[in-house]
Short mmCIF file of C-alpha atoms in Angstrom, two decimals:
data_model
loop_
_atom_site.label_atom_id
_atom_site.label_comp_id
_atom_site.label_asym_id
_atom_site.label_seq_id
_atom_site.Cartn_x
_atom_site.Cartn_y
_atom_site.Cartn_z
CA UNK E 1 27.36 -22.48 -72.80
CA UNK E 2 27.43 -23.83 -68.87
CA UNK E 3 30.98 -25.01 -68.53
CA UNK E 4 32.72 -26.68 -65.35
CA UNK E 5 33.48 -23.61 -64.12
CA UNK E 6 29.46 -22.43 -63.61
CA UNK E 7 28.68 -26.10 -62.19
CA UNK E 8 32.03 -25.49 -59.61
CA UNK E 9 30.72 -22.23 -58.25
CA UNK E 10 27.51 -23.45 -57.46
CA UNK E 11 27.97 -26.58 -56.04
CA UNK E 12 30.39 -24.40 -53.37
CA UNK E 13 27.93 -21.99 -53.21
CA UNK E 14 25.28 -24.65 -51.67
CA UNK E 15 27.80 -25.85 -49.42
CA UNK E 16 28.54 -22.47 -48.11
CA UNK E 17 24.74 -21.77 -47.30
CA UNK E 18 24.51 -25.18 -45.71
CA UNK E 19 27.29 -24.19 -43.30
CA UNK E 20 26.29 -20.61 -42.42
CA UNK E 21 22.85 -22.29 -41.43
CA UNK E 22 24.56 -24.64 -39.25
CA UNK E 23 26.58 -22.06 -38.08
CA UNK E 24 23.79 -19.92 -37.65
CA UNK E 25 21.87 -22.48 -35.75
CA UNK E 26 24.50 -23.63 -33.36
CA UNK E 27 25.05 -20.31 -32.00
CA UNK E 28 22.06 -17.99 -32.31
CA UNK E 29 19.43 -20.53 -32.35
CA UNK E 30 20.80 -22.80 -30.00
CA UNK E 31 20.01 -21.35 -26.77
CA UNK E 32 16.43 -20.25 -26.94
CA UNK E 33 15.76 -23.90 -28.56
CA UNK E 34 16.73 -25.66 -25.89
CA UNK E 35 15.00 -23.27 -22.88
CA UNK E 36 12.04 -24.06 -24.54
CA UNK E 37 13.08 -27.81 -24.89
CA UNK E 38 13.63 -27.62 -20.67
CA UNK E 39 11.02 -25.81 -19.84
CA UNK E 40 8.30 -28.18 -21.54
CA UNK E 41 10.28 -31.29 -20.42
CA UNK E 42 10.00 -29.71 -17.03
CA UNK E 43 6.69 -29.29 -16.91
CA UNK E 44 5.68 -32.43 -18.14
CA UNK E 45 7.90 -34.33 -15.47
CA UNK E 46 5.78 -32.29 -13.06
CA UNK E 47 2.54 -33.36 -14.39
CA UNK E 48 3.76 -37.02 -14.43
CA UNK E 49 4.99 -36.61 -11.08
CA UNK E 50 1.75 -35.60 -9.57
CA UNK E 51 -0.59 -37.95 -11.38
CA UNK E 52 1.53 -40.89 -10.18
CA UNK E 53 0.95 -39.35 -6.23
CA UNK E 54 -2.73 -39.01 -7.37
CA UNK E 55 -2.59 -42.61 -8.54
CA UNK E 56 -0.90 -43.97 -5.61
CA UNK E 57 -3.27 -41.98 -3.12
CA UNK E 58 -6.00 -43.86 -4.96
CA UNK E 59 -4.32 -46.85 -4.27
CA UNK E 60 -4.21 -46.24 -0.39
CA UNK E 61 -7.94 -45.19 -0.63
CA UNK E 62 -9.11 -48.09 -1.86
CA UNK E 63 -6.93 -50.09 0.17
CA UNK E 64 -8.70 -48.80 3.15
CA UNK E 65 -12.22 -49.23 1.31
CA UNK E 66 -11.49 -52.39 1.20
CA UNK E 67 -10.17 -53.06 4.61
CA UNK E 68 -13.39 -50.76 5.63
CA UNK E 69 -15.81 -53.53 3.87
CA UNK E 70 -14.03 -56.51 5.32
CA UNK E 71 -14.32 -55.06 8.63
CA UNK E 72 -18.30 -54.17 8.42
CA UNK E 73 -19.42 -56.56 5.63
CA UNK E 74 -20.93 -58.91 8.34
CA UNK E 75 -23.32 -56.45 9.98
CA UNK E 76 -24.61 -54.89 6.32
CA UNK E 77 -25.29 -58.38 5.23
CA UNK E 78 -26.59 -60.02 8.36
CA UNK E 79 -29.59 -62.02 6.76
CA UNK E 80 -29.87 -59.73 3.94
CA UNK E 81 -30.40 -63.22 1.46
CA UNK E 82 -30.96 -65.34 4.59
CA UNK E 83 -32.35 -69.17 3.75
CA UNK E 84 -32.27 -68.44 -0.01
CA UNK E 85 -30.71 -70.43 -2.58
CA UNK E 86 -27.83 -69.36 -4.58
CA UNK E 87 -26.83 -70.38 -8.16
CA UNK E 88 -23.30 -68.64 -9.87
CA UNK E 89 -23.31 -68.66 -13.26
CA UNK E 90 -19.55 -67.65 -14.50
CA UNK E 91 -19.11 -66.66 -18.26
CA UNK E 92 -16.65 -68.02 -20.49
CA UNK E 93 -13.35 -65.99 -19.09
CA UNK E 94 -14.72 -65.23 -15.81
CA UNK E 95 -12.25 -64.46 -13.18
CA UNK E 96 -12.11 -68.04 -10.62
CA UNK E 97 -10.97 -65.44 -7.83
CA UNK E 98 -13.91 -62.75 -8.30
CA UNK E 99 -16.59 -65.62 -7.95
CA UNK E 100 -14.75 -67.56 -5.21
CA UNK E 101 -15.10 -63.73 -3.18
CA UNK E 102 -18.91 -63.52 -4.69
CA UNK E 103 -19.89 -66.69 -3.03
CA UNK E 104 -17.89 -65.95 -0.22
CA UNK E 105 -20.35 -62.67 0.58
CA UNK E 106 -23.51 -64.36 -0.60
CA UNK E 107 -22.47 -66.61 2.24
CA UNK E 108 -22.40 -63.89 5.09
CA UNK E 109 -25.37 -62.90 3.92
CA UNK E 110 -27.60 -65.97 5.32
CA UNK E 111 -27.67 -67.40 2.06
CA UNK E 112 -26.22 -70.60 0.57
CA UNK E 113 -24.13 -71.39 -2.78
CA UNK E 114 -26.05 -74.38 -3.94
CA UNK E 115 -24.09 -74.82 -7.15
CA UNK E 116 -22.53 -73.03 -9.94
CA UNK E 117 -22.44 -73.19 -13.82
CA UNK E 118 -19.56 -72.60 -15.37
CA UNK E 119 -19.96 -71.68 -19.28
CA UNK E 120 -17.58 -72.93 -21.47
CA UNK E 121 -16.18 -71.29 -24.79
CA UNK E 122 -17.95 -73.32 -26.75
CA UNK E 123 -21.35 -72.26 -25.01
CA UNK E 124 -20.63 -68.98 -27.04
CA UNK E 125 -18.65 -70.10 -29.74
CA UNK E 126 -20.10 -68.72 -33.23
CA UNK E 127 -20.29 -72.25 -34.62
CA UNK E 128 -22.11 -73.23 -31.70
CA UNK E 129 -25.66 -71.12 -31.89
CA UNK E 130 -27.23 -73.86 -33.76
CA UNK E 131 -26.14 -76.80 -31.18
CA UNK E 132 -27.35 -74.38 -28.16
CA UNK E 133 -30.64 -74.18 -29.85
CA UNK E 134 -31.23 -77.58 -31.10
CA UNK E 135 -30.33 -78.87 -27.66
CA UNK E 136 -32.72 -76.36 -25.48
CA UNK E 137 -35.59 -77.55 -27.81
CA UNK E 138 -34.13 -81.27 -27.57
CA UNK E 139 -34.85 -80.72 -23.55
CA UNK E 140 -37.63 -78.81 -23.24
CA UNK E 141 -41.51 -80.39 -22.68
CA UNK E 142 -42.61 -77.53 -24.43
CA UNK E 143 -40.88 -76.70 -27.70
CA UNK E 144 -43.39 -74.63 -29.08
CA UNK E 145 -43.33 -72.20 -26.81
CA UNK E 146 -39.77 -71.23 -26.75
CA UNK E 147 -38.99 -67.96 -28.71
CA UNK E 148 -35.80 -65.75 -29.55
CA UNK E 149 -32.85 -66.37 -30.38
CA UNK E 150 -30.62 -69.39 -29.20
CA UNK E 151 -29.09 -67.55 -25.87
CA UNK E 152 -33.10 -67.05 -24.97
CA UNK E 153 -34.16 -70.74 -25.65
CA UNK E 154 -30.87 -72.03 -23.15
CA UNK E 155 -31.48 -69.50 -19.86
CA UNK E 156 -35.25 -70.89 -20.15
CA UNK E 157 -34.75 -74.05 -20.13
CA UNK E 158 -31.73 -74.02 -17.30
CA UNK E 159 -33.52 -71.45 -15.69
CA UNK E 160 -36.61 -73.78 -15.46
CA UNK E 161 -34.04 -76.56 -14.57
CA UNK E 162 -32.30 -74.40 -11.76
CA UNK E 163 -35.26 -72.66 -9.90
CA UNK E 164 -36.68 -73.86 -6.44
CA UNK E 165 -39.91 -75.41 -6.80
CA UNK E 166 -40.47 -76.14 -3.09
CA UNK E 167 -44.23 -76.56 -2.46
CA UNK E 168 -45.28 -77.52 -6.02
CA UNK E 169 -46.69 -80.42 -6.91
CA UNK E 170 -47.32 -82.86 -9.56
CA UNK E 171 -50.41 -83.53 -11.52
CA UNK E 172 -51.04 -86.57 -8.59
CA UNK E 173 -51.69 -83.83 -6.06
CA UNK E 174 -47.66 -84.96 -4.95
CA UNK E 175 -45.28 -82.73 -3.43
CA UNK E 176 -42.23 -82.53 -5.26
CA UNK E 177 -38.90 -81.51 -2.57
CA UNK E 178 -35.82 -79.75 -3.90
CA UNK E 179 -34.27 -82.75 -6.05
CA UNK E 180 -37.49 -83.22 -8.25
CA UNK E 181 -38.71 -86.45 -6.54
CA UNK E 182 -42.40 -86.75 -5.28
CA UNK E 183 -43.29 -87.98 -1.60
CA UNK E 184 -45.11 -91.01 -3.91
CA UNK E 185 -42.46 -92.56 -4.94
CA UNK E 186 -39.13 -91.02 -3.26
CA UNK E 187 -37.73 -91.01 -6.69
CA UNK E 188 -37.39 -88.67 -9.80
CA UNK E 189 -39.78 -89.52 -12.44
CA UNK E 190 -39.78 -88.27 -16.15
CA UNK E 191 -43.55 -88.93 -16.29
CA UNK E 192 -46.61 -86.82 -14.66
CA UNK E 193 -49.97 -88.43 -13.58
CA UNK E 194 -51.62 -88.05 -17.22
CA UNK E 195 -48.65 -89.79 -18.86
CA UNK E 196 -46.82 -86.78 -20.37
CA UNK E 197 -43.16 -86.17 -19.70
CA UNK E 198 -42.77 -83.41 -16.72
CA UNK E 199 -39.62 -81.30 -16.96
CA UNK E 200 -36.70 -83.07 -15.32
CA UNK E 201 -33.89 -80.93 -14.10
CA UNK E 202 -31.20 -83.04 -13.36
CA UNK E 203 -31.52 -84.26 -17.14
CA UNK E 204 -31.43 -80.57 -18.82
CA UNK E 205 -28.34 -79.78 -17.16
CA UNK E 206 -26.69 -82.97 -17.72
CA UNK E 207 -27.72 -82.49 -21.26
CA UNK E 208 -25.94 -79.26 -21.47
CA UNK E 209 -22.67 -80.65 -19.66
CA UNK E 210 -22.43 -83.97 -21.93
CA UNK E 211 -23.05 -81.38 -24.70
CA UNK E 212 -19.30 -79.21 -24.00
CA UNK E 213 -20.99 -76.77 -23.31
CA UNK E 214 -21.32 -76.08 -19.47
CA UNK E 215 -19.25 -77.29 -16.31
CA UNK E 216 -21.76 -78.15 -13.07
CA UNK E 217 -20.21 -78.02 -9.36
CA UNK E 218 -22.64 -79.04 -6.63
CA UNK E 219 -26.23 -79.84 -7.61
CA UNK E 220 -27.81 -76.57 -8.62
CA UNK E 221 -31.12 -78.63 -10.29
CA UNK E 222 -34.22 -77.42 -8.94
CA UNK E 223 -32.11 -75.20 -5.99
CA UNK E 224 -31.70 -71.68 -7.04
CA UNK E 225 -33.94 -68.93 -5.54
CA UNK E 226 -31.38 -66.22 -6.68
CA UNK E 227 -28.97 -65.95 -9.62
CA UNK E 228 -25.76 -64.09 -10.32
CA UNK E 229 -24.14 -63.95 -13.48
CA UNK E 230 -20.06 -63.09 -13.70
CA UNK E 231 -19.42 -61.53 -16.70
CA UNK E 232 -16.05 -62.40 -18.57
CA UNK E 233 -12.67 -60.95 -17.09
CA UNK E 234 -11.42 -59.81 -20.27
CA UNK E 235 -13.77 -58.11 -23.34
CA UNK E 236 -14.15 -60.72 -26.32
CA UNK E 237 -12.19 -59.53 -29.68
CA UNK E 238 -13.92 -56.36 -31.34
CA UNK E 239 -15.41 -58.25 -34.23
CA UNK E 240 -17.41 -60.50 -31.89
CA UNK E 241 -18.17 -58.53 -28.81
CA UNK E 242 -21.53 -57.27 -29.48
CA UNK E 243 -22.29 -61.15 -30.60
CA UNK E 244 -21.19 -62.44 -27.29
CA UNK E 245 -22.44 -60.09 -25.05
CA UNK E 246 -25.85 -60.17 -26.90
CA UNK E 247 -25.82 -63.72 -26.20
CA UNK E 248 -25.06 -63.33 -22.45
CA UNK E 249 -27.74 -60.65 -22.47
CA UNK E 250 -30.39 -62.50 -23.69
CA UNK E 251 -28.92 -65.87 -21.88
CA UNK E 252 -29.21 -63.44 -18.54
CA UNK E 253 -32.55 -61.94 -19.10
CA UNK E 254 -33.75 -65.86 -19.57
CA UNK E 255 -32.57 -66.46 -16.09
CA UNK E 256 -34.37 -63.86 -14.60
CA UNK E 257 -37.27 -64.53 -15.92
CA UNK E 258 -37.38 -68.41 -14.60
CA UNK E 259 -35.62 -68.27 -11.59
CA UNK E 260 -36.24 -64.61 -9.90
CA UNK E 261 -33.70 -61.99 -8.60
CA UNK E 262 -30.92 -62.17 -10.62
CA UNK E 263 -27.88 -59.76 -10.82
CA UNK E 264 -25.16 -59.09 -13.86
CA UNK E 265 -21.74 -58.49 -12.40
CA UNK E 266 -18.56 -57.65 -14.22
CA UNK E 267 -15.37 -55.17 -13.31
CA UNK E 268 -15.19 -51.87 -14.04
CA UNK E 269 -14.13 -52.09 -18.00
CA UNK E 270 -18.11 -53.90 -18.60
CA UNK E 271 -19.46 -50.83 -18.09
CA UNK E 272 -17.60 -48.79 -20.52
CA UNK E 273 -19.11 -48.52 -23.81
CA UNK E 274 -18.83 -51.91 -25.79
CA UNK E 275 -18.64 -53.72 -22.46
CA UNK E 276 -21.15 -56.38 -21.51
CA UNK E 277 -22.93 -54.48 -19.01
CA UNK E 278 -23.00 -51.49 -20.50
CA UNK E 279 -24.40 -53.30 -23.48
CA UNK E 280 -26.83 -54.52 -21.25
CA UNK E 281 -28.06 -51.55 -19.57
CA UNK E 282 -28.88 -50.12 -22.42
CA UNK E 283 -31.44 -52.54 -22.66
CA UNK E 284 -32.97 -51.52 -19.38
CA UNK E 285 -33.07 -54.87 -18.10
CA UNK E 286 -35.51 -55.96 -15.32
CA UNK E 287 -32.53 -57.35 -13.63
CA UNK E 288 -29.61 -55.90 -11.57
CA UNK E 289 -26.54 -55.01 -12.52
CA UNK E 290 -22.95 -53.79 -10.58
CA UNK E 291 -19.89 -52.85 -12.64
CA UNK E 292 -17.42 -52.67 -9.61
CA UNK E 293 -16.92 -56.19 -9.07
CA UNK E 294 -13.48 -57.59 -7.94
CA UNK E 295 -12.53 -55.69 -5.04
CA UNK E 296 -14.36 -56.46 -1.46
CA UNK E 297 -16.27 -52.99 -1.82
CA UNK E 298 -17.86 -54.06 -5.43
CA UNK E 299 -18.51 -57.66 -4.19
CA UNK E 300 -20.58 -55.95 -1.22
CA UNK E 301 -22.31 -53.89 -3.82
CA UNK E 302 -23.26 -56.79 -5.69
CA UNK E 303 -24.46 -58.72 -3.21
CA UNK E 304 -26.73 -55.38 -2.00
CA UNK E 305 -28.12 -55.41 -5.51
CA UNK E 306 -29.18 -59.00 -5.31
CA UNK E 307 -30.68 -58.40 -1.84
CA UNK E 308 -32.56 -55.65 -3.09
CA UNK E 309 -33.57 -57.71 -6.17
CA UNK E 310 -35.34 -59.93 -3.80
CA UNK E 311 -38.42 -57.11 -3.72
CA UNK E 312 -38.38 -57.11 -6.97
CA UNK E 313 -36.46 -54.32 -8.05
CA UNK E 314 -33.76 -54.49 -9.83
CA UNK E 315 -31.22 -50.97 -10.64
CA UNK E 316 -27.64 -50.19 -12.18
CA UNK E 317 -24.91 -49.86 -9.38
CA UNK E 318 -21.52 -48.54 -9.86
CA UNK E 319 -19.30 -45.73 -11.86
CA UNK E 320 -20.57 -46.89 -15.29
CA UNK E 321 -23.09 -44.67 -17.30
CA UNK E 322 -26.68 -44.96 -16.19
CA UNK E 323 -26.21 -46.42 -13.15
CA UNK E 324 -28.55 -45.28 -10.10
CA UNK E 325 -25.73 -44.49 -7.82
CA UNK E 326 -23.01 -46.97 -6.68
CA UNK E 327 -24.70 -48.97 -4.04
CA UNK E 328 -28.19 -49.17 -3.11
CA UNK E 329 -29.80 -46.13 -1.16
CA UNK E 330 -31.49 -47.10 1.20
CA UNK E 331 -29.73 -50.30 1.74
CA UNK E 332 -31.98 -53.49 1.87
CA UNK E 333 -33.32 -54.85 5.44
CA UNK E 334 -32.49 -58.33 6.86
CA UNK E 335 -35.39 -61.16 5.19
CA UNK E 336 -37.56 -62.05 8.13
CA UNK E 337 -36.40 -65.52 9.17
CA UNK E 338 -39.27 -68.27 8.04
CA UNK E 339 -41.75 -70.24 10.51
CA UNK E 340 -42.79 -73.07 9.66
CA UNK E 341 -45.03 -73.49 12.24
CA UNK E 342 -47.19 -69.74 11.47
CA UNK E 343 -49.13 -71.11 9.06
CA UNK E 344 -51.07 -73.47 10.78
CA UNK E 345 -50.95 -71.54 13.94
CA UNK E 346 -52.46 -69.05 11.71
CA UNK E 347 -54.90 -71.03 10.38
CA UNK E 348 -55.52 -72.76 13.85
CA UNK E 349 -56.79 -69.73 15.46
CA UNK E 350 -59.05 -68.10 12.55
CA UNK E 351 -60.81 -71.52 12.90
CA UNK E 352 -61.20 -70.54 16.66
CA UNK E 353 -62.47 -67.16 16.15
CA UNK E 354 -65.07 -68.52 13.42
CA UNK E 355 -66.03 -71.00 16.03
CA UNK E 356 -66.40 -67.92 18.30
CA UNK E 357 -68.53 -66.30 15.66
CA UNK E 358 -71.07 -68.44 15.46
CA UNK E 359 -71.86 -68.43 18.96
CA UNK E 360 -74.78 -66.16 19.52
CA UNK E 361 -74.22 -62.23 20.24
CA UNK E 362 -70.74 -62.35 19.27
CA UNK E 363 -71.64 -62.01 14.99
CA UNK E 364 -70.97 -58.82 14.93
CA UNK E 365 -67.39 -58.62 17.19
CA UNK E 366 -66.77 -61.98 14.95
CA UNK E 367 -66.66 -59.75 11.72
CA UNK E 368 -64.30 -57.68 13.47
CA UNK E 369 -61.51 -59.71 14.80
CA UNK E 370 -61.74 -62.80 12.12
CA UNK E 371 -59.16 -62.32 9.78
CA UNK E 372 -59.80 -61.48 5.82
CA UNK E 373 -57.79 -63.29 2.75
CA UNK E 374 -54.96 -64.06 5.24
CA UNK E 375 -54.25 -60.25 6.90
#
């Protein structure tokens, strides 16, 4: 039988190993335990100690980048976008600062902000894709022939409603200026000469604004030779990300296909995978994008990119992945300045040198010097 006596001796038998272990490690343990406690602790101050000089000798580098670009800025944008028209579209969340600097380059670059969209939430808004959709085939003159999804069918139609249509003219054989009117009747009209409606701009983007689902500053409508769209300061929440930047993608890739040159401009964290750019560049897009926006030196770059858009090309600038290199090499020229006045000249003296052809024994030097399909 186990009496009181066996339950006794063990019980102080437990005790007894409990305090020769403490014993044991309070004296022999103790010291090599806490060398190696030091010694890591040590070492790990030292490694915080230099990344915070690394950090703050970043700091002073970019600093002076920046202070470098303020100080050059003018002369590497001197008529780089000079005479063009410039529309900025800022996404839902877009930083007012970032696109206040953005215009502020596009500026020393020759070119002028004619007006800016400013998205709202709802523009986005999950509950909204039917609305956005409805209304872009509400506004268009051609329903039919709008295609994708909702994002696509709104960049068309403001696209179409935002791009500079100097020189065209209306079924009449009448000039249409900036604003949409016609030199016939020095008004906008909603009708062309056959009786069919003819896409007014003023009325899409009022459309969109009376709809929630776009602010308009200045008067963008029929304006914008160039585009640039500010992506959002801040990602969207994980479970709708890839919606909303797929929207903005396809919303962007709209643009540039109405309006021209058009660049995609965000901070560093869009191109990082799941960010809006990076989304978008692995689309290969046929427009630019720049993922260093929000310093001076980014908002150079992305002005670059837009100048260099204005060939035709469009590349990825920045540290992201995939981009061509951070700005681009070799930077774009200055646009030749336009004259108004070459045309005719132009077309005043090949006149003159047919005249001069037909005169007899001059054919042949006529063939020569008159020029062919406008070289």
């Amino acid at each position: 039988m186990i009496d009181f006596r066996y339950h006794l001796v063990s019980i102080v038998a437990v005790f007894l190993a409990l305090t020769v272990g403490l014993v044991l490690g309070t004296t022999m343990l103790q010291d090599p335990l806490l060398n190696t406690m030091k010694s890591e602790t040590a070492d790990l101050r030292g490694q915080s100690e230099e990344l915070r000089a690394e950090r703050d000798d970043s700091e002073l580098l970019n600093a002076g980048a920046d202070q470098l670009t303020d100080a050059v800025a003018g002369d590497m944008l001197e008529d780089r976008l000079l005479d063009r028209g410039v529309v900025l579209v800022a996404s839902p969340g877009a930083d007012e600062d970032v696109l206040l600097a953005l215009g502020g380059r596009v500026e020393e670059a020759g070119a002028e902000v004619v007006g800016q969209l400013l998205l709202e939430e709802a523009f986005l808004d999950v509950g909204s894709a039917t609305f956005v959709d409805e209304l872009a085939l509400q506004v268009s003159t051609e329903p039919g022939d709008l295609s994708g999804n909702p994002y696509d069918k709104a960049g068309t139609e403001l696209g179409r409603a935002l791009a500079a249509k100097n020189g065209q003219t209306d079924d009449d054989g009448n000039e249409d200026d900036a604003d949409g009117d016609t030199e016939a009747d020095g008004a906008a009209g909603d009708e062309d000469g056959e009786g069919g409606l003819r896409h007014d701009a003023s009325t899409v983007l009022s459309a969109f604004a009376e709809g929630g689902l776009l602010t308009i500053e200045d008067s963008p409508a029929r304006s914008a030779d160039t585009v640039i769209v500010l992506a959002p300061a801040t990602a969207a929440p994980e479970d709708d990300g890839e919606r909303a930047n797929t929207a903005l993608t396809s919303f962007t890739a709209a643009l540039h296909e109405q309006v021209g040159p058009t660049v995609l401009v965000g901070g560093t964290e869009t191109g990082r995978p799941g960010g809006l750019i990076a989304q978008a560049r692995a689309l290969d897009p046929a427009y630019a994008t720049v993922d260093v926006a929000g310093r001076p030196t980014g908002d150079l770059v992305a002005v670059l990119a837009l100048a260099e858009a204005l060939s035709g090309s469009g590349s990825a600038y920045g540290i992201g992945e995939g981009v061509t290199g951070f700005l681009p090499t070799p930077l774009p020229g200055p646009v030749e300045p336009a004259d108004p006045d070459a045309e005719s000249d132009s077309g005043s003296e090949a006149d003159a040198e047919a005249d001069t052809a037909a005169e007899p024994g001059v054919e042949d030097e006529a063939r020569r010097t008159v020029p062919r399909n406008g070289e």
